Coordinates of C-alpha atoms in Angstrom, one line a residue:
Chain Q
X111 CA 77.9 136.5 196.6
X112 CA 80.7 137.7 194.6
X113 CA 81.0 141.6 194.1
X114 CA 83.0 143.5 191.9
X115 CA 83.1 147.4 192.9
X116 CA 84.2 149.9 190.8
X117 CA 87.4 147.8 189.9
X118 CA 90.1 149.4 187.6
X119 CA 93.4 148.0 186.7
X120 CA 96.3 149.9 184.7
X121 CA 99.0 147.4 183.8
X122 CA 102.4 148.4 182.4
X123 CA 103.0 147.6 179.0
X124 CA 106.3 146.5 178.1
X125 CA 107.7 149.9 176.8
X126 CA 106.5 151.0 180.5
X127 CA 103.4 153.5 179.2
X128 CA 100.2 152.7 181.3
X129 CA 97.7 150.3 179.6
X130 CA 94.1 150.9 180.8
X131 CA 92.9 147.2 180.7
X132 CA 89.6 147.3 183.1
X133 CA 87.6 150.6 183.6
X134 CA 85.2 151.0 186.8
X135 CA 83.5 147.8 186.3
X136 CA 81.0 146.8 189.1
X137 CA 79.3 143.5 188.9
X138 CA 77.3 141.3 191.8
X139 CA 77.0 137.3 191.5
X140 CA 74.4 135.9 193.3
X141 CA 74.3 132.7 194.6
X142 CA 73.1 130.3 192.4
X143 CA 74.0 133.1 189.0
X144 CA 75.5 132.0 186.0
X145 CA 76.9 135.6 184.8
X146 CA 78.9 135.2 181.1
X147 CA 81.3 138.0 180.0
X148 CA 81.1 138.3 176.3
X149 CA 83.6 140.8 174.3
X150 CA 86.3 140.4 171.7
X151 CA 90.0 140.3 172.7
X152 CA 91.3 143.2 174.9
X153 CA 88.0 143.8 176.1
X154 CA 89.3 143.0 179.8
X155 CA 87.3 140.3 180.4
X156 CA 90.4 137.8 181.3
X157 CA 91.8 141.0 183.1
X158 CA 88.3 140.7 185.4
X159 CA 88.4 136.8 186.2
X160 CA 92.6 137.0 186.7
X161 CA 91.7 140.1 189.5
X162 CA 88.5 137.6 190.7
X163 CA 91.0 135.1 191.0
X164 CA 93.0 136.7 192.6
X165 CA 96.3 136.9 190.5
X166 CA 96.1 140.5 189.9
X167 CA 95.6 142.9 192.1
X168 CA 93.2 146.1 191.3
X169 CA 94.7 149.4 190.6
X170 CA 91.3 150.9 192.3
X171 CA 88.1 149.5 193.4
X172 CA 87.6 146.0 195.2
X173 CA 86.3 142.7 194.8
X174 CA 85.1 140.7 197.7
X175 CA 83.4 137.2 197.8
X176 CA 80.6 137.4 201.0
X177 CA 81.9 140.4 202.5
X178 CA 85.8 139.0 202.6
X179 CA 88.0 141.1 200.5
X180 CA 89.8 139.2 197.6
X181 CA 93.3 139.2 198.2
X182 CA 94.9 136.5 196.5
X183 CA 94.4 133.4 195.1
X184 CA 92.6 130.7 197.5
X185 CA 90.4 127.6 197.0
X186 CA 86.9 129.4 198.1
X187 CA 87.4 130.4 193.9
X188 CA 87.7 127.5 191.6
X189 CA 89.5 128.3 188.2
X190 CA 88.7 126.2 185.1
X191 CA 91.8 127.4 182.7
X192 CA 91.3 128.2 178.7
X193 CA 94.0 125.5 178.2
X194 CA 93.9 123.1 180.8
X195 CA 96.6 123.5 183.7
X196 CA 96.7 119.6 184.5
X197 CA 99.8 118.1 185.9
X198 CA 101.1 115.6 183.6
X199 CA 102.6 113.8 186.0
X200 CA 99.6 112.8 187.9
X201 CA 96.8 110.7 187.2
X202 CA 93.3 112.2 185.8
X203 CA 92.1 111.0 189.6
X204 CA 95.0 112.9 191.5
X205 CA 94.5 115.6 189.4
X206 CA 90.9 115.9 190.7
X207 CA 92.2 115.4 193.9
X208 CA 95.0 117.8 194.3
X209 CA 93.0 120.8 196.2
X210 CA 91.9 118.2 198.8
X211 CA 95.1 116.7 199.2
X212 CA 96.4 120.6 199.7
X213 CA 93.7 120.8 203.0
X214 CA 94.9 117.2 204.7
X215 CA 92.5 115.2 203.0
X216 CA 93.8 111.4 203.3
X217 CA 94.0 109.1 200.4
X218 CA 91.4 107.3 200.5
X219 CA 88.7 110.0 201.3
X220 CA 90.1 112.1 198.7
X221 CA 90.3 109.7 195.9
X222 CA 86.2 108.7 196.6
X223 CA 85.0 112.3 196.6
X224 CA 87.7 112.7 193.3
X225 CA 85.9 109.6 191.7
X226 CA 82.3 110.9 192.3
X227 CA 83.3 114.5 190.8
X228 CA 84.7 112.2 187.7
X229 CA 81.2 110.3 188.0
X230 CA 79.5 114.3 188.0
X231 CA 81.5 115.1 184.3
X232 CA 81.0 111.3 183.2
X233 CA 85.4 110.5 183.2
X234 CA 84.6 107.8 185.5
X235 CA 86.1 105.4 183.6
X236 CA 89.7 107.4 183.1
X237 CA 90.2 108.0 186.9
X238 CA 93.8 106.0 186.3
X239 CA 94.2 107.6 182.9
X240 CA 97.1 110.2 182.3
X241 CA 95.7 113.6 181.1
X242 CA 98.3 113.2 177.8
X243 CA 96.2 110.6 176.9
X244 CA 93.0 112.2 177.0
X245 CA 91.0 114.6 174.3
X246 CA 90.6 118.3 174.9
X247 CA 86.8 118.2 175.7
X248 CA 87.8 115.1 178.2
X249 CA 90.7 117.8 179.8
X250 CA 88.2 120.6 180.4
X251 CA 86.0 118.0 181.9
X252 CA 88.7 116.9 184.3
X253 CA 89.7 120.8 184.7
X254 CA 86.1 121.1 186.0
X255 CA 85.6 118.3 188.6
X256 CA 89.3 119.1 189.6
X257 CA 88.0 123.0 190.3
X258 CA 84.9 121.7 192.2
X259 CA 86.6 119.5 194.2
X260 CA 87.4 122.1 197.6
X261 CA 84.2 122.7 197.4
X262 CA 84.4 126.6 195.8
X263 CA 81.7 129.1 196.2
X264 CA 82.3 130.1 192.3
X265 CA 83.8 128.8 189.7
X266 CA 86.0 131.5 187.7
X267 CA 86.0 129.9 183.8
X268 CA 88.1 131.8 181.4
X269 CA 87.0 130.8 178.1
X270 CA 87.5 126.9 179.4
X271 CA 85.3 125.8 175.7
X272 CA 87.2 128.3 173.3
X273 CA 89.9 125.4 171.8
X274 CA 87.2 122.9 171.6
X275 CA 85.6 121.8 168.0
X276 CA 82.5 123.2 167.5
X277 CA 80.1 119.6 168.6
X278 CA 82.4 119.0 171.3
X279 CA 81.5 122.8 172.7
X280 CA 78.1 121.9 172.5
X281 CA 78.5 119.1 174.9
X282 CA 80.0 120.9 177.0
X283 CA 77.7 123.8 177.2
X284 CA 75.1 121.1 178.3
X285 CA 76.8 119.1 180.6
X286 CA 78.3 122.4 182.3
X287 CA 75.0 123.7 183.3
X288 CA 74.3 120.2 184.5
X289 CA 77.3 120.7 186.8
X290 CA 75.4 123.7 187.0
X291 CA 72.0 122.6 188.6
X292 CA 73.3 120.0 190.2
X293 CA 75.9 122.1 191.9
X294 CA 74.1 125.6 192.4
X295 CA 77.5 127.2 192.3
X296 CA 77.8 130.6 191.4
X297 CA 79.7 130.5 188.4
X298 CA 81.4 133.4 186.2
X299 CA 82.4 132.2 182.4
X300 CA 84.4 134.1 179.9
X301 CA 83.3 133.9 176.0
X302 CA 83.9 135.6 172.5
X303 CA 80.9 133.4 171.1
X304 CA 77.7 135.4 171.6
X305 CA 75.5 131.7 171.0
X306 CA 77.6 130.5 173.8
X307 CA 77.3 133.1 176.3
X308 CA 73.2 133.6 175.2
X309 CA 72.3 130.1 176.3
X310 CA 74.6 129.5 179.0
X311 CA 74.5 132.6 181.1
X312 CA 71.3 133.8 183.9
X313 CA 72.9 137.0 183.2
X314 CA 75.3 138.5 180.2
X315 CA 77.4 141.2 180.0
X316 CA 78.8 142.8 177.2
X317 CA 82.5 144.3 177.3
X318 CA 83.9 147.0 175.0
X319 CA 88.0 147.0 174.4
X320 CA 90.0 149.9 174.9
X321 CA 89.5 150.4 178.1
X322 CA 87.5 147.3 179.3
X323 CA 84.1 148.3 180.2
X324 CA 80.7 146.9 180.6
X325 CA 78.4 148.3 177.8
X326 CA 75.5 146.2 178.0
X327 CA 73.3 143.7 180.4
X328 CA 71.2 140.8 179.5
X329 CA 69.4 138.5 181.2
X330 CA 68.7 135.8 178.8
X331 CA 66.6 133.3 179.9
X332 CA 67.4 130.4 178.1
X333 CA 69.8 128.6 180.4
X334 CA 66.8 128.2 183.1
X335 CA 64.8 126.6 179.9
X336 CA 67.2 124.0 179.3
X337 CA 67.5 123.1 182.5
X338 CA 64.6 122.0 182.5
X339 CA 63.6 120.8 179.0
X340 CA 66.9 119.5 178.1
X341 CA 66.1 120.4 174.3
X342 CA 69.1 122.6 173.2
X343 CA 68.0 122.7 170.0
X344 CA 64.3 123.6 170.3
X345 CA 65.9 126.6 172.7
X346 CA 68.7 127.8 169.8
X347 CA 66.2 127.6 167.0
X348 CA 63.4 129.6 168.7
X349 CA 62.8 132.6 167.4
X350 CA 63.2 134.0 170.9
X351 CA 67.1 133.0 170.6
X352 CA 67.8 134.8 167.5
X353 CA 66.4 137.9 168.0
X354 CA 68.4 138.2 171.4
X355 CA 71.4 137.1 169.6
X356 CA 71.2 140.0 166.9
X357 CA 70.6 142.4 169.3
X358 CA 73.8 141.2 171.1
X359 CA 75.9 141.2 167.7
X360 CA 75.0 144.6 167.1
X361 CA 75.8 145.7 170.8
X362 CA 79.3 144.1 170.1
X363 CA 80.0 144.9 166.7
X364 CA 79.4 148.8 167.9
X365 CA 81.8 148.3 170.1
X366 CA 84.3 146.1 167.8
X367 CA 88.0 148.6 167.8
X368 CA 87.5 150.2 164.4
X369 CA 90.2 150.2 161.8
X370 CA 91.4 153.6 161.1
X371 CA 90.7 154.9 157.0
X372 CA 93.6 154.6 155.1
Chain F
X41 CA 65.9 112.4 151.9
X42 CA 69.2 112.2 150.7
X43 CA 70.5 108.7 150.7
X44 CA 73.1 107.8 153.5
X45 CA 75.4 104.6 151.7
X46 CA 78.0 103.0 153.4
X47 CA 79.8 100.9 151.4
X48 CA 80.8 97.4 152.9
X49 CA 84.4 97.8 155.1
X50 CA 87.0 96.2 152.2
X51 CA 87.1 92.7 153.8
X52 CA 89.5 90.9 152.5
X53 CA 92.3 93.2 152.5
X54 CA 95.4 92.5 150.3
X55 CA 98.0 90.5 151.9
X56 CA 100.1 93.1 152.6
X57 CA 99.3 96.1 152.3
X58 CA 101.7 99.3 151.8
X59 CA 102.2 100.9 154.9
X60 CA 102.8 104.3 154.7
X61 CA 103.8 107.5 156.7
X62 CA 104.0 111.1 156.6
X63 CA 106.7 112.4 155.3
X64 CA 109.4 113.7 157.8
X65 CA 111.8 116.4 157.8
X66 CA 115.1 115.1 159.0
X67 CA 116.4 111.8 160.6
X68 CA 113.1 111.5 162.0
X69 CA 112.5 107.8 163.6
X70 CA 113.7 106.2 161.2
X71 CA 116.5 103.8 163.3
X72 CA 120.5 104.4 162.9
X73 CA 121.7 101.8 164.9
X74 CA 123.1 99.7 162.0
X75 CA 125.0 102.6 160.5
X76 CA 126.6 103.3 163.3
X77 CA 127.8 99.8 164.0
X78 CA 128.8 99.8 160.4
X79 CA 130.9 102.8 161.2
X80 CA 132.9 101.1 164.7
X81 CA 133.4 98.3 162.3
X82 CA 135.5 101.0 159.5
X83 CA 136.9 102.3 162.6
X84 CA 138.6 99.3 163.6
X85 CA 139.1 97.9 160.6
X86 CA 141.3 101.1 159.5
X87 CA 142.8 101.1 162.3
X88 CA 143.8 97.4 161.4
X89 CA 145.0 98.1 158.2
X90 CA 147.1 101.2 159.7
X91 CA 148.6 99.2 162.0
X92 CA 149.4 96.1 159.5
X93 CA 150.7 98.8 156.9
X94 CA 152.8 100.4 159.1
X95 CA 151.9 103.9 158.7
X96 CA 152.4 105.0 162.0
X97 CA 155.2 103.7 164.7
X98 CA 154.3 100.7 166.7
X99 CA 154.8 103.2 169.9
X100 CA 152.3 105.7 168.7
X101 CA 149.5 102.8 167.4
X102 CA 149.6 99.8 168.6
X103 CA 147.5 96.8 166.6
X104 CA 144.0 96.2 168.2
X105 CA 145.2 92.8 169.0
X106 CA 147.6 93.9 170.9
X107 CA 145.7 96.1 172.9
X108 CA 143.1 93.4 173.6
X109 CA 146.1 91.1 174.8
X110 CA 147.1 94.5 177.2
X111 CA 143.5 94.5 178.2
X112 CA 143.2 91.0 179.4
X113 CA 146.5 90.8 181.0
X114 CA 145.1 94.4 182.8
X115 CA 142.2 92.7 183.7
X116 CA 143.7 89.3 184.8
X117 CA 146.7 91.0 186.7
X118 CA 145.8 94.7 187.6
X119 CA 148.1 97.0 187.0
X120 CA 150.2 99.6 189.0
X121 CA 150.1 97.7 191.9
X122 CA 146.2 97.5 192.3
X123 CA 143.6 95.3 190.1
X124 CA 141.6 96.7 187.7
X125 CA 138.3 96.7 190.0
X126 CA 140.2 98.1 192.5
X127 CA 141.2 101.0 190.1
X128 CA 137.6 101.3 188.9
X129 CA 136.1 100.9 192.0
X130 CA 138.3 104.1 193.3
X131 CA 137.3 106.1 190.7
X132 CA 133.9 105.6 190.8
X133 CA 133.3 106.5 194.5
X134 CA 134.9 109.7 193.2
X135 CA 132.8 109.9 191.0
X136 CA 129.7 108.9 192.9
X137 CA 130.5 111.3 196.1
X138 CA 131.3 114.1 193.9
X139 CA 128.0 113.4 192.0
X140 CA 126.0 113.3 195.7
X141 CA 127.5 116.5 196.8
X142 CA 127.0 118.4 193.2
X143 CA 123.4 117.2 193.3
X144 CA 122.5 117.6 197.0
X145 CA 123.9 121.6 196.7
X146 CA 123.3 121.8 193.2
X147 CA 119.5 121.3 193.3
X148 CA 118.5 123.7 195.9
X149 CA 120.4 126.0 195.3
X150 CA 119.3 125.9 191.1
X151 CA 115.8 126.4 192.6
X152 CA 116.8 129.1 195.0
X153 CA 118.1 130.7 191.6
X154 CA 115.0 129.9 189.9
X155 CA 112.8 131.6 192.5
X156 CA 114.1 134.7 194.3
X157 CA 115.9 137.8 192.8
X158 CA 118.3 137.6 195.9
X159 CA 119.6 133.5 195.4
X160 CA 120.3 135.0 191.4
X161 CA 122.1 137.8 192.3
X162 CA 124.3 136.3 194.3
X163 CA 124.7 132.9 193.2
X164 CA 124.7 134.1 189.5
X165 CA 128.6 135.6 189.3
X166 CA 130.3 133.2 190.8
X167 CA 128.9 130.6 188.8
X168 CA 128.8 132.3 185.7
X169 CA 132.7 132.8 186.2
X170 CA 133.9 129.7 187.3
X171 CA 132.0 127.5 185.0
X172 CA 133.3 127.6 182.0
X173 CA 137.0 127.4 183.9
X174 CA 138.9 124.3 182.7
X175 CA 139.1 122.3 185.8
X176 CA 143.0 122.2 185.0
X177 CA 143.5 125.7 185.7
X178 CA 142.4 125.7 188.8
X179 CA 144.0 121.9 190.1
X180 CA 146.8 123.8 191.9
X181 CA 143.9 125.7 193.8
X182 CA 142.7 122.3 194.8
X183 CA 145.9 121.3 195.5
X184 CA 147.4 123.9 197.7
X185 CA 144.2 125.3 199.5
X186 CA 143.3 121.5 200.3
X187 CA 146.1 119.3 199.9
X188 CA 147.0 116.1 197.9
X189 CA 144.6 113.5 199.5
X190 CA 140.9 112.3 198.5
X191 CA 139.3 115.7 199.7
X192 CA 141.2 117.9 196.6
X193 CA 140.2 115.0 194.1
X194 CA 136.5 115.0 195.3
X195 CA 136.4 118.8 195.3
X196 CA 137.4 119.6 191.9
X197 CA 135.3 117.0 190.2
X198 CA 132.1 118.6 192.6
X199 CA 132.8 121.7 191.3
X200 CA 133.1 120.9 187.5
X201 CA 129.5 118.7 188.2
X202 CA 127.8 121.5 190.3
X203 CA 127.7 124.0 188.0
X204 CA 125.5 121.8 185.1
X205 CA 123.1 120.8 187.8
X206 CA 122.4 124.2 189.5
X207 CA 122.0 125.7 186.2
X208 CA 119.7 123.4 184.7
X209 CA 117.8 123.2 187.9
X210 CA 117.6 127.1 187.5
X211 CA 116.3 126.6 183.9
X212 CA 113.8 124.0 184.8
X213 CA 111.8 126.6 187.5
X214 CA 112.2 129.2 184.8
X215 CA 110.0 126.7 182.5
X216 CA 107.8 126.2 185.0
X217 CA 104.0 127.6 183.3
X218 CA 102.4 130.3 185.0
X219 CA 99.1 128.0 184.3
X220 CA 100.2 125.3 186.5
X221 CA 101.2 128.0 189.7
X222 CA 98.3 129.9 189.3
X223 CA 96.2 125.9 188.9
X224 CA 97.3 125.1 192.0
X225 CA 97.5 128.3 193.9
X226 CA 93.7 129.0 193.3
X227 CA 93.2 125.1 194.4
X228 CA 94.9 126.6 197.7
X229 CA 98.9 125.4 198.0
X230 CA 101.2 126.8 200.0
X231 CA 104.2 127.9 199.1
X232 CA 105.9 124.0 200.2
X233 CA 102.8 122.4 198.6
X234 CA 103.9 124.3 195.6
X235 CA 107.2 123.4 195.6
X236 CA 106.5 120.3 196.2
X237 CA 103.4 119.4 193.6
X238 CA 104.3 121.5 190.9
X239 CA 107.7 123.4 190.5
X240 CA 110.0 120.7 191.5
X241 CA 108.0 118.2 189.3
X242 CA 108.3 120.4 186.4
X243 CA 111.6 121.4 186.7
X244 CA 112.5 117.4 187.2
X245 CA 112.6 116.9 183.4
X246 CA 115.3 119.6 183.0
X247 CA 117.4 118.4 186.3
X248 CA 117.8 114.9 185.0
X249 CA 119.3 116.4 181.7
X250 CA 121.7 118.7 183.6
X251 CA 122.6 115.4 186.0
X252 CA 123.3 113.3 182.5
X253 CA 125.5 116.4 181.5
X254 CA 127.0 116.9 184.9
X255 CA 128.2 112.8 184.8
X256 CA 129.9 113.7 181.7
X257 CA 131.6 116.5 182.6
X258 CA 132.6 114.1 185.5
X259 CA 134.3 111.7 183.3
X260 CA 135.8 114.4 181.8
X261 CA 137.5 115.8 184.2
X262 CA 138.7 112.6 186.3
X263 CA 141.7 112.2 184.7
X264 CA 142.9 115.7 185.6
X265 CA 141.9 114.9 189.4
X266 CA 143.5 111.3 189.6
X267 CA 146.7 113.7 188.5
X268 CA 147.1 114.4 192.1
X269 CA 149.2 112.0 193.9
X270 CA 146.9 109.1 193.6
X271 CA 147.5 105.8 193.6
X272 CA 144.2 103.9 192.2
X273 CA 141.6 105.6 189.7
X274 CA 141.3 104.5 185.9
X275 CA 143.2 107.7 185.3
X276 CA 145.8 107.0 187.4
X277 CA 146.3 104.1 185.7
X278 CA 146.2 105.9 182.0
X279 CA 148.9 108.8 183.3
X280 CA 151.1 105.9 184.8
X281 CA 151.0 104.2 181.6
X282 CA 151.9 106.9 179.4
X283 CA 154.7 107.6 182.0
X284 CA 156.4 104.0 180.5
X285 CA 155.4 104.6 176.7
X286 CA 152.9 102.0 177.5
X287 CA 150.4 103.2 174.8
X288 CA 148.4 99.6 174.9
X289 CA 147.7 100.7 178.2
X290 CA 146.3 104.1 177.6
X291 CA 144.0 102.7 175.2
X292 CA 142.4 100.3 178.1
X293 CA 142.1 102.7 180.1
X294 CA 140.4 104.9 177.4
X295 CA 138.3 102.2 176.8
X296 CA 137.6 101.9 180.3
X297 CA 136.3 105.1 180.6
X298 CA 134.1 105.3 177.6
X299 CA 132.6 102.0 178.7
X300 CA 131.7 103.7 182.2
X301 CA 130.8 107.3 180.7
X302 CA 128.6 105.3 177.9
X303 CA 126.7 103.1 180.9
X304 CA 126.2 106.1 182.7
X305 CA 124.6 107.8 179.8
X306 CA 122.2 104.9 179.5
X307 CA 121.2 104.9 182.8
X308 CA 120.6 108.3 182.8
X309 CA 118.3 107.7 180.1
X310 CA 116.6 105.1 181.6
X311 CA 116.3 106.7 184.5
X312 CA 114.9 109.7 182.7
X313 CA 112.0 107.5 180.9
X314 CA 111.2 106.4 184.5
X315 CA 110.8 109.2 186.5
X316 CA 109.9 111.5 183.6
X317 CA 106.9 109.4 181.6
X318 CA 105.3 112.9 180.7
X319 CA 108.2 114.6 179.0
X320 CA 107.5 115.6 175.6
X321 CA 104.0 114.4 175.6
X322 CA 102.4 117.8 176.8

């Protein structure tokens, strides 16, 4: 289980005044959750997964992940980038492969248990491909198996769909909570699309900018539905699915920095 | 329902049809190659026609055909008391073990800059000051500090060819993305798997560009180093030359150069598309 206790981070901005990014937020994965962290920009939701990550270190609070304090950055917490952080230089298959080769994995285990995560997010056939010459949904996918592959106990996902047209999104929703199932990882996934974060997440929180806080907590159940139906679109046009999402938009748009009157 | 049609793909295409292409801004890809062997052939047909005219003293331009007759005889009889491969052969193993040493210090310690505070502050001055030195000013340094053998030659072309290299090297950590650290520090590097998988790799790119630079900044500045008491080295041979008004001479040994520099370049180049597939692709 990941928890987040009473984290708060100040960052300096670059005049040097104090920018209160994240404000007391406490938040528990379970195994197994799905938690989505919906909010406009500045809301501090990237601050929260970059402090998960461990990339930035709390100004108060803590975050630990089964009792072990987060300290750093380490390989028990996949990251799946909003842009995707592939190395050129190395094939979509080494890519995959990099954490393992990192622990003393030899080539040939490595590049089998890299194939069947490419098998997992259906890029089987690119294994020898370079990432230049892939699409951006096919990058994301890659991203994925290549943040599986050390075996994480969460994935940390900072808005990995955002740059993706809007059909391409929608396959990924699906085949990420394949991964998902299939998996059980506890995963933590950053969004500023409330459809998104509704049918992907066991549990939603809503962020407010200015400083980022947690204003509101859902627990949508329509990621457990698909699961098991497979029938996105029976799940977004239900009735169900709408009223949760307008209850959500007006939770955010409260929250939304207001323009000062002129 | 609304209807769906689809016409029938346009078969039979006409013969040719007009190909056609954005339009670019600047040279763009269209190729230049013929212009610019349009423009060697004005080149030497002026100087022809300057020569044949007699515009300018036989001393100060001699015809191309004469220095073509100076290059063969060069080339079938040496000159200077040495052959023409032995001259070019000495001044490329200058070249080449000035090139080695620049590289070998000029890498790590271009990284070092790139990556701790302490390695810029204190690697920073000195370079920043001697680089942009003429290597002519300070050939009497060379000189009297290490004497008039190979080891004075070697050092002042190492130091003209460091400086590119380190500071690229520097450059190419610098535009190394955060992304791509934090990518593989969350996928559990260490600091040498680091290095190793992502910095140096990205920084490559930029290295190779400061190495093409650093090998023309060598030729540049060979001449001034075969101007200590050598006795083989293409510029040997060109300051030996001018010593006896031999201007069909010089020009050989110009020529010489440019060839070398020019093959250098390519290689780099080559070498570049090699090692480098990725660059400007992502």
């Amino acid at each position: 289980m990941l928890r987040v206790d009473n984290a708060s981070v100040w960052y300096a901005a670059r005049d040097g005044s104090p920018v209160h990014a994240l404000d007391r937020v406490s938040l528990d994965i379970a195994d197994g959750g799905f938690v989505v962290a919906l909010g406009t920009s500045g809301c501090g939701k990237s601050t929260l997964l970059n402090a998960m990550a461990g990339f930035l270190p709390l100004s108060s609070g803590a975050i630990t992940l089964n009792g072990h304090a987060v300290e750093g950055p380490g390989a028990e917490r996949g990251v799946v980038f909003q842009k995707d952080a592939l190395l050129p230089w190395k094939s979509v298959v080494e890519n995959v492969a990099l954490g393992l080769k990192f622990r003393g994995v030899g080539r040939t285990e490595r590049r089998e248990r890299a194939l069947e995560l490419l098998r997992l997010v259906g890029l089987a056939d690119f294994a020898d491909s370079t990432p230049y010459e892939l699409s951006g949904g096919m990058r994301q996918r890659v991203g994925i198996a290549r943040a599986l592959a050390p075996d994480p106990a969460i994935l940390l996902m900072d808005e990995p769909f955002g740059a993706l047209d809007s059909m391409t999104r929608e396959q990924m929703q699906e085949l990420l909570v394949d991964v998902w199932a299939r998996t059980g990882k506890q995963i933590f996934f950053i969004t500023h699309s409330i459809e998104e974060a509704l049918f992907l997440g066991t549990q939603l929180i809503v962020m407010s900018p200015r400083p980022g806080r947690i204003v509101a907590r859902y627990d949508p159940p329509f990621v457990r539905e698909f699961a098991q139906s497979h029938d996105a679109r029976a799940i977004k046009t239900a009735a169900a699915f709408a009223e949760l999402r307008e209850e959500v938009r007006a939770v955010v748009h409260r929250f939304e920095p207001q323009r000062s009157p002129a | 329902m609304t209807d769906i049609a689809v016409d029938a793909p346009q078969t039979a295409i006409a013969a040719k049809p007009k190909l056609v292409r954005m339009r670019e801004f600047g040279v763009g890809r269209r190729p230049t190659v013929a212009i610019s062997l349009a423009t060697g052939a004005a080149i030497l047909g002026g100087w022809q026609a300057a020569s044949s005219a007699h515009l300018a003293p036989h001393l100060f331009l001699p015809p191309p055909a004469e220095v073509y007759a100076a290059a063969v005889s060069v080339f079938n009889d040496g000159y200077a008391n040495a052959t023409l491969w032995e001259h070019v052969s000495a001044s490329l193993a200058r070249i080449f073990l000035a090139f080695a040493i620049a590289v070998g210090l000029g890498v790590p310690i271009g990284l070092l800059m790139g990556l701790s505070r302490w390695a810029k502050g204190v690697f920073d001055a000195p370079i920043e000051f001697y680089w942009p030195l003429p290597p002519l000013a300070y050939l009497p340094l060379m000189i009297i500090w290490l004497g008039i053998g190979e080891a004075s030659k070697i050092t002042l072309l190492a130091l003209a060819m460091f400086a590119p290299i380190a500071l690229s090297a520097q450059a190419g950590v610098r535009s190394v993305r955060q992304e791509r650290v934090n990518a593989a520090l969350s996928l559990g590097a260490t600091r040498w798997q680091l290095m190793r998988e992502v910095i140096l790799p990205s920084a490559l790119p930029e290295i190779l560009t400061g190495a093409r630079i650093s090998l023309g900044v060598g030729w540049g500045t060979l001449v001034a180093a075969e101007l200590i008491a050598a006795t083989r080295g293409i510029g040997y041979l060109i300051m030996s030359a001018s010593q006896f008004l031999a201007t069909d001479v010089v020009f050989v040994g110009i020529g010489i150069i440019a060839a070398c520099a020019f093959a250098f370049s390519i290689a780099m180049r080559t070498l570049e598309r090699v090692l480098v597939p990725w660059k400007g692709q992502s």
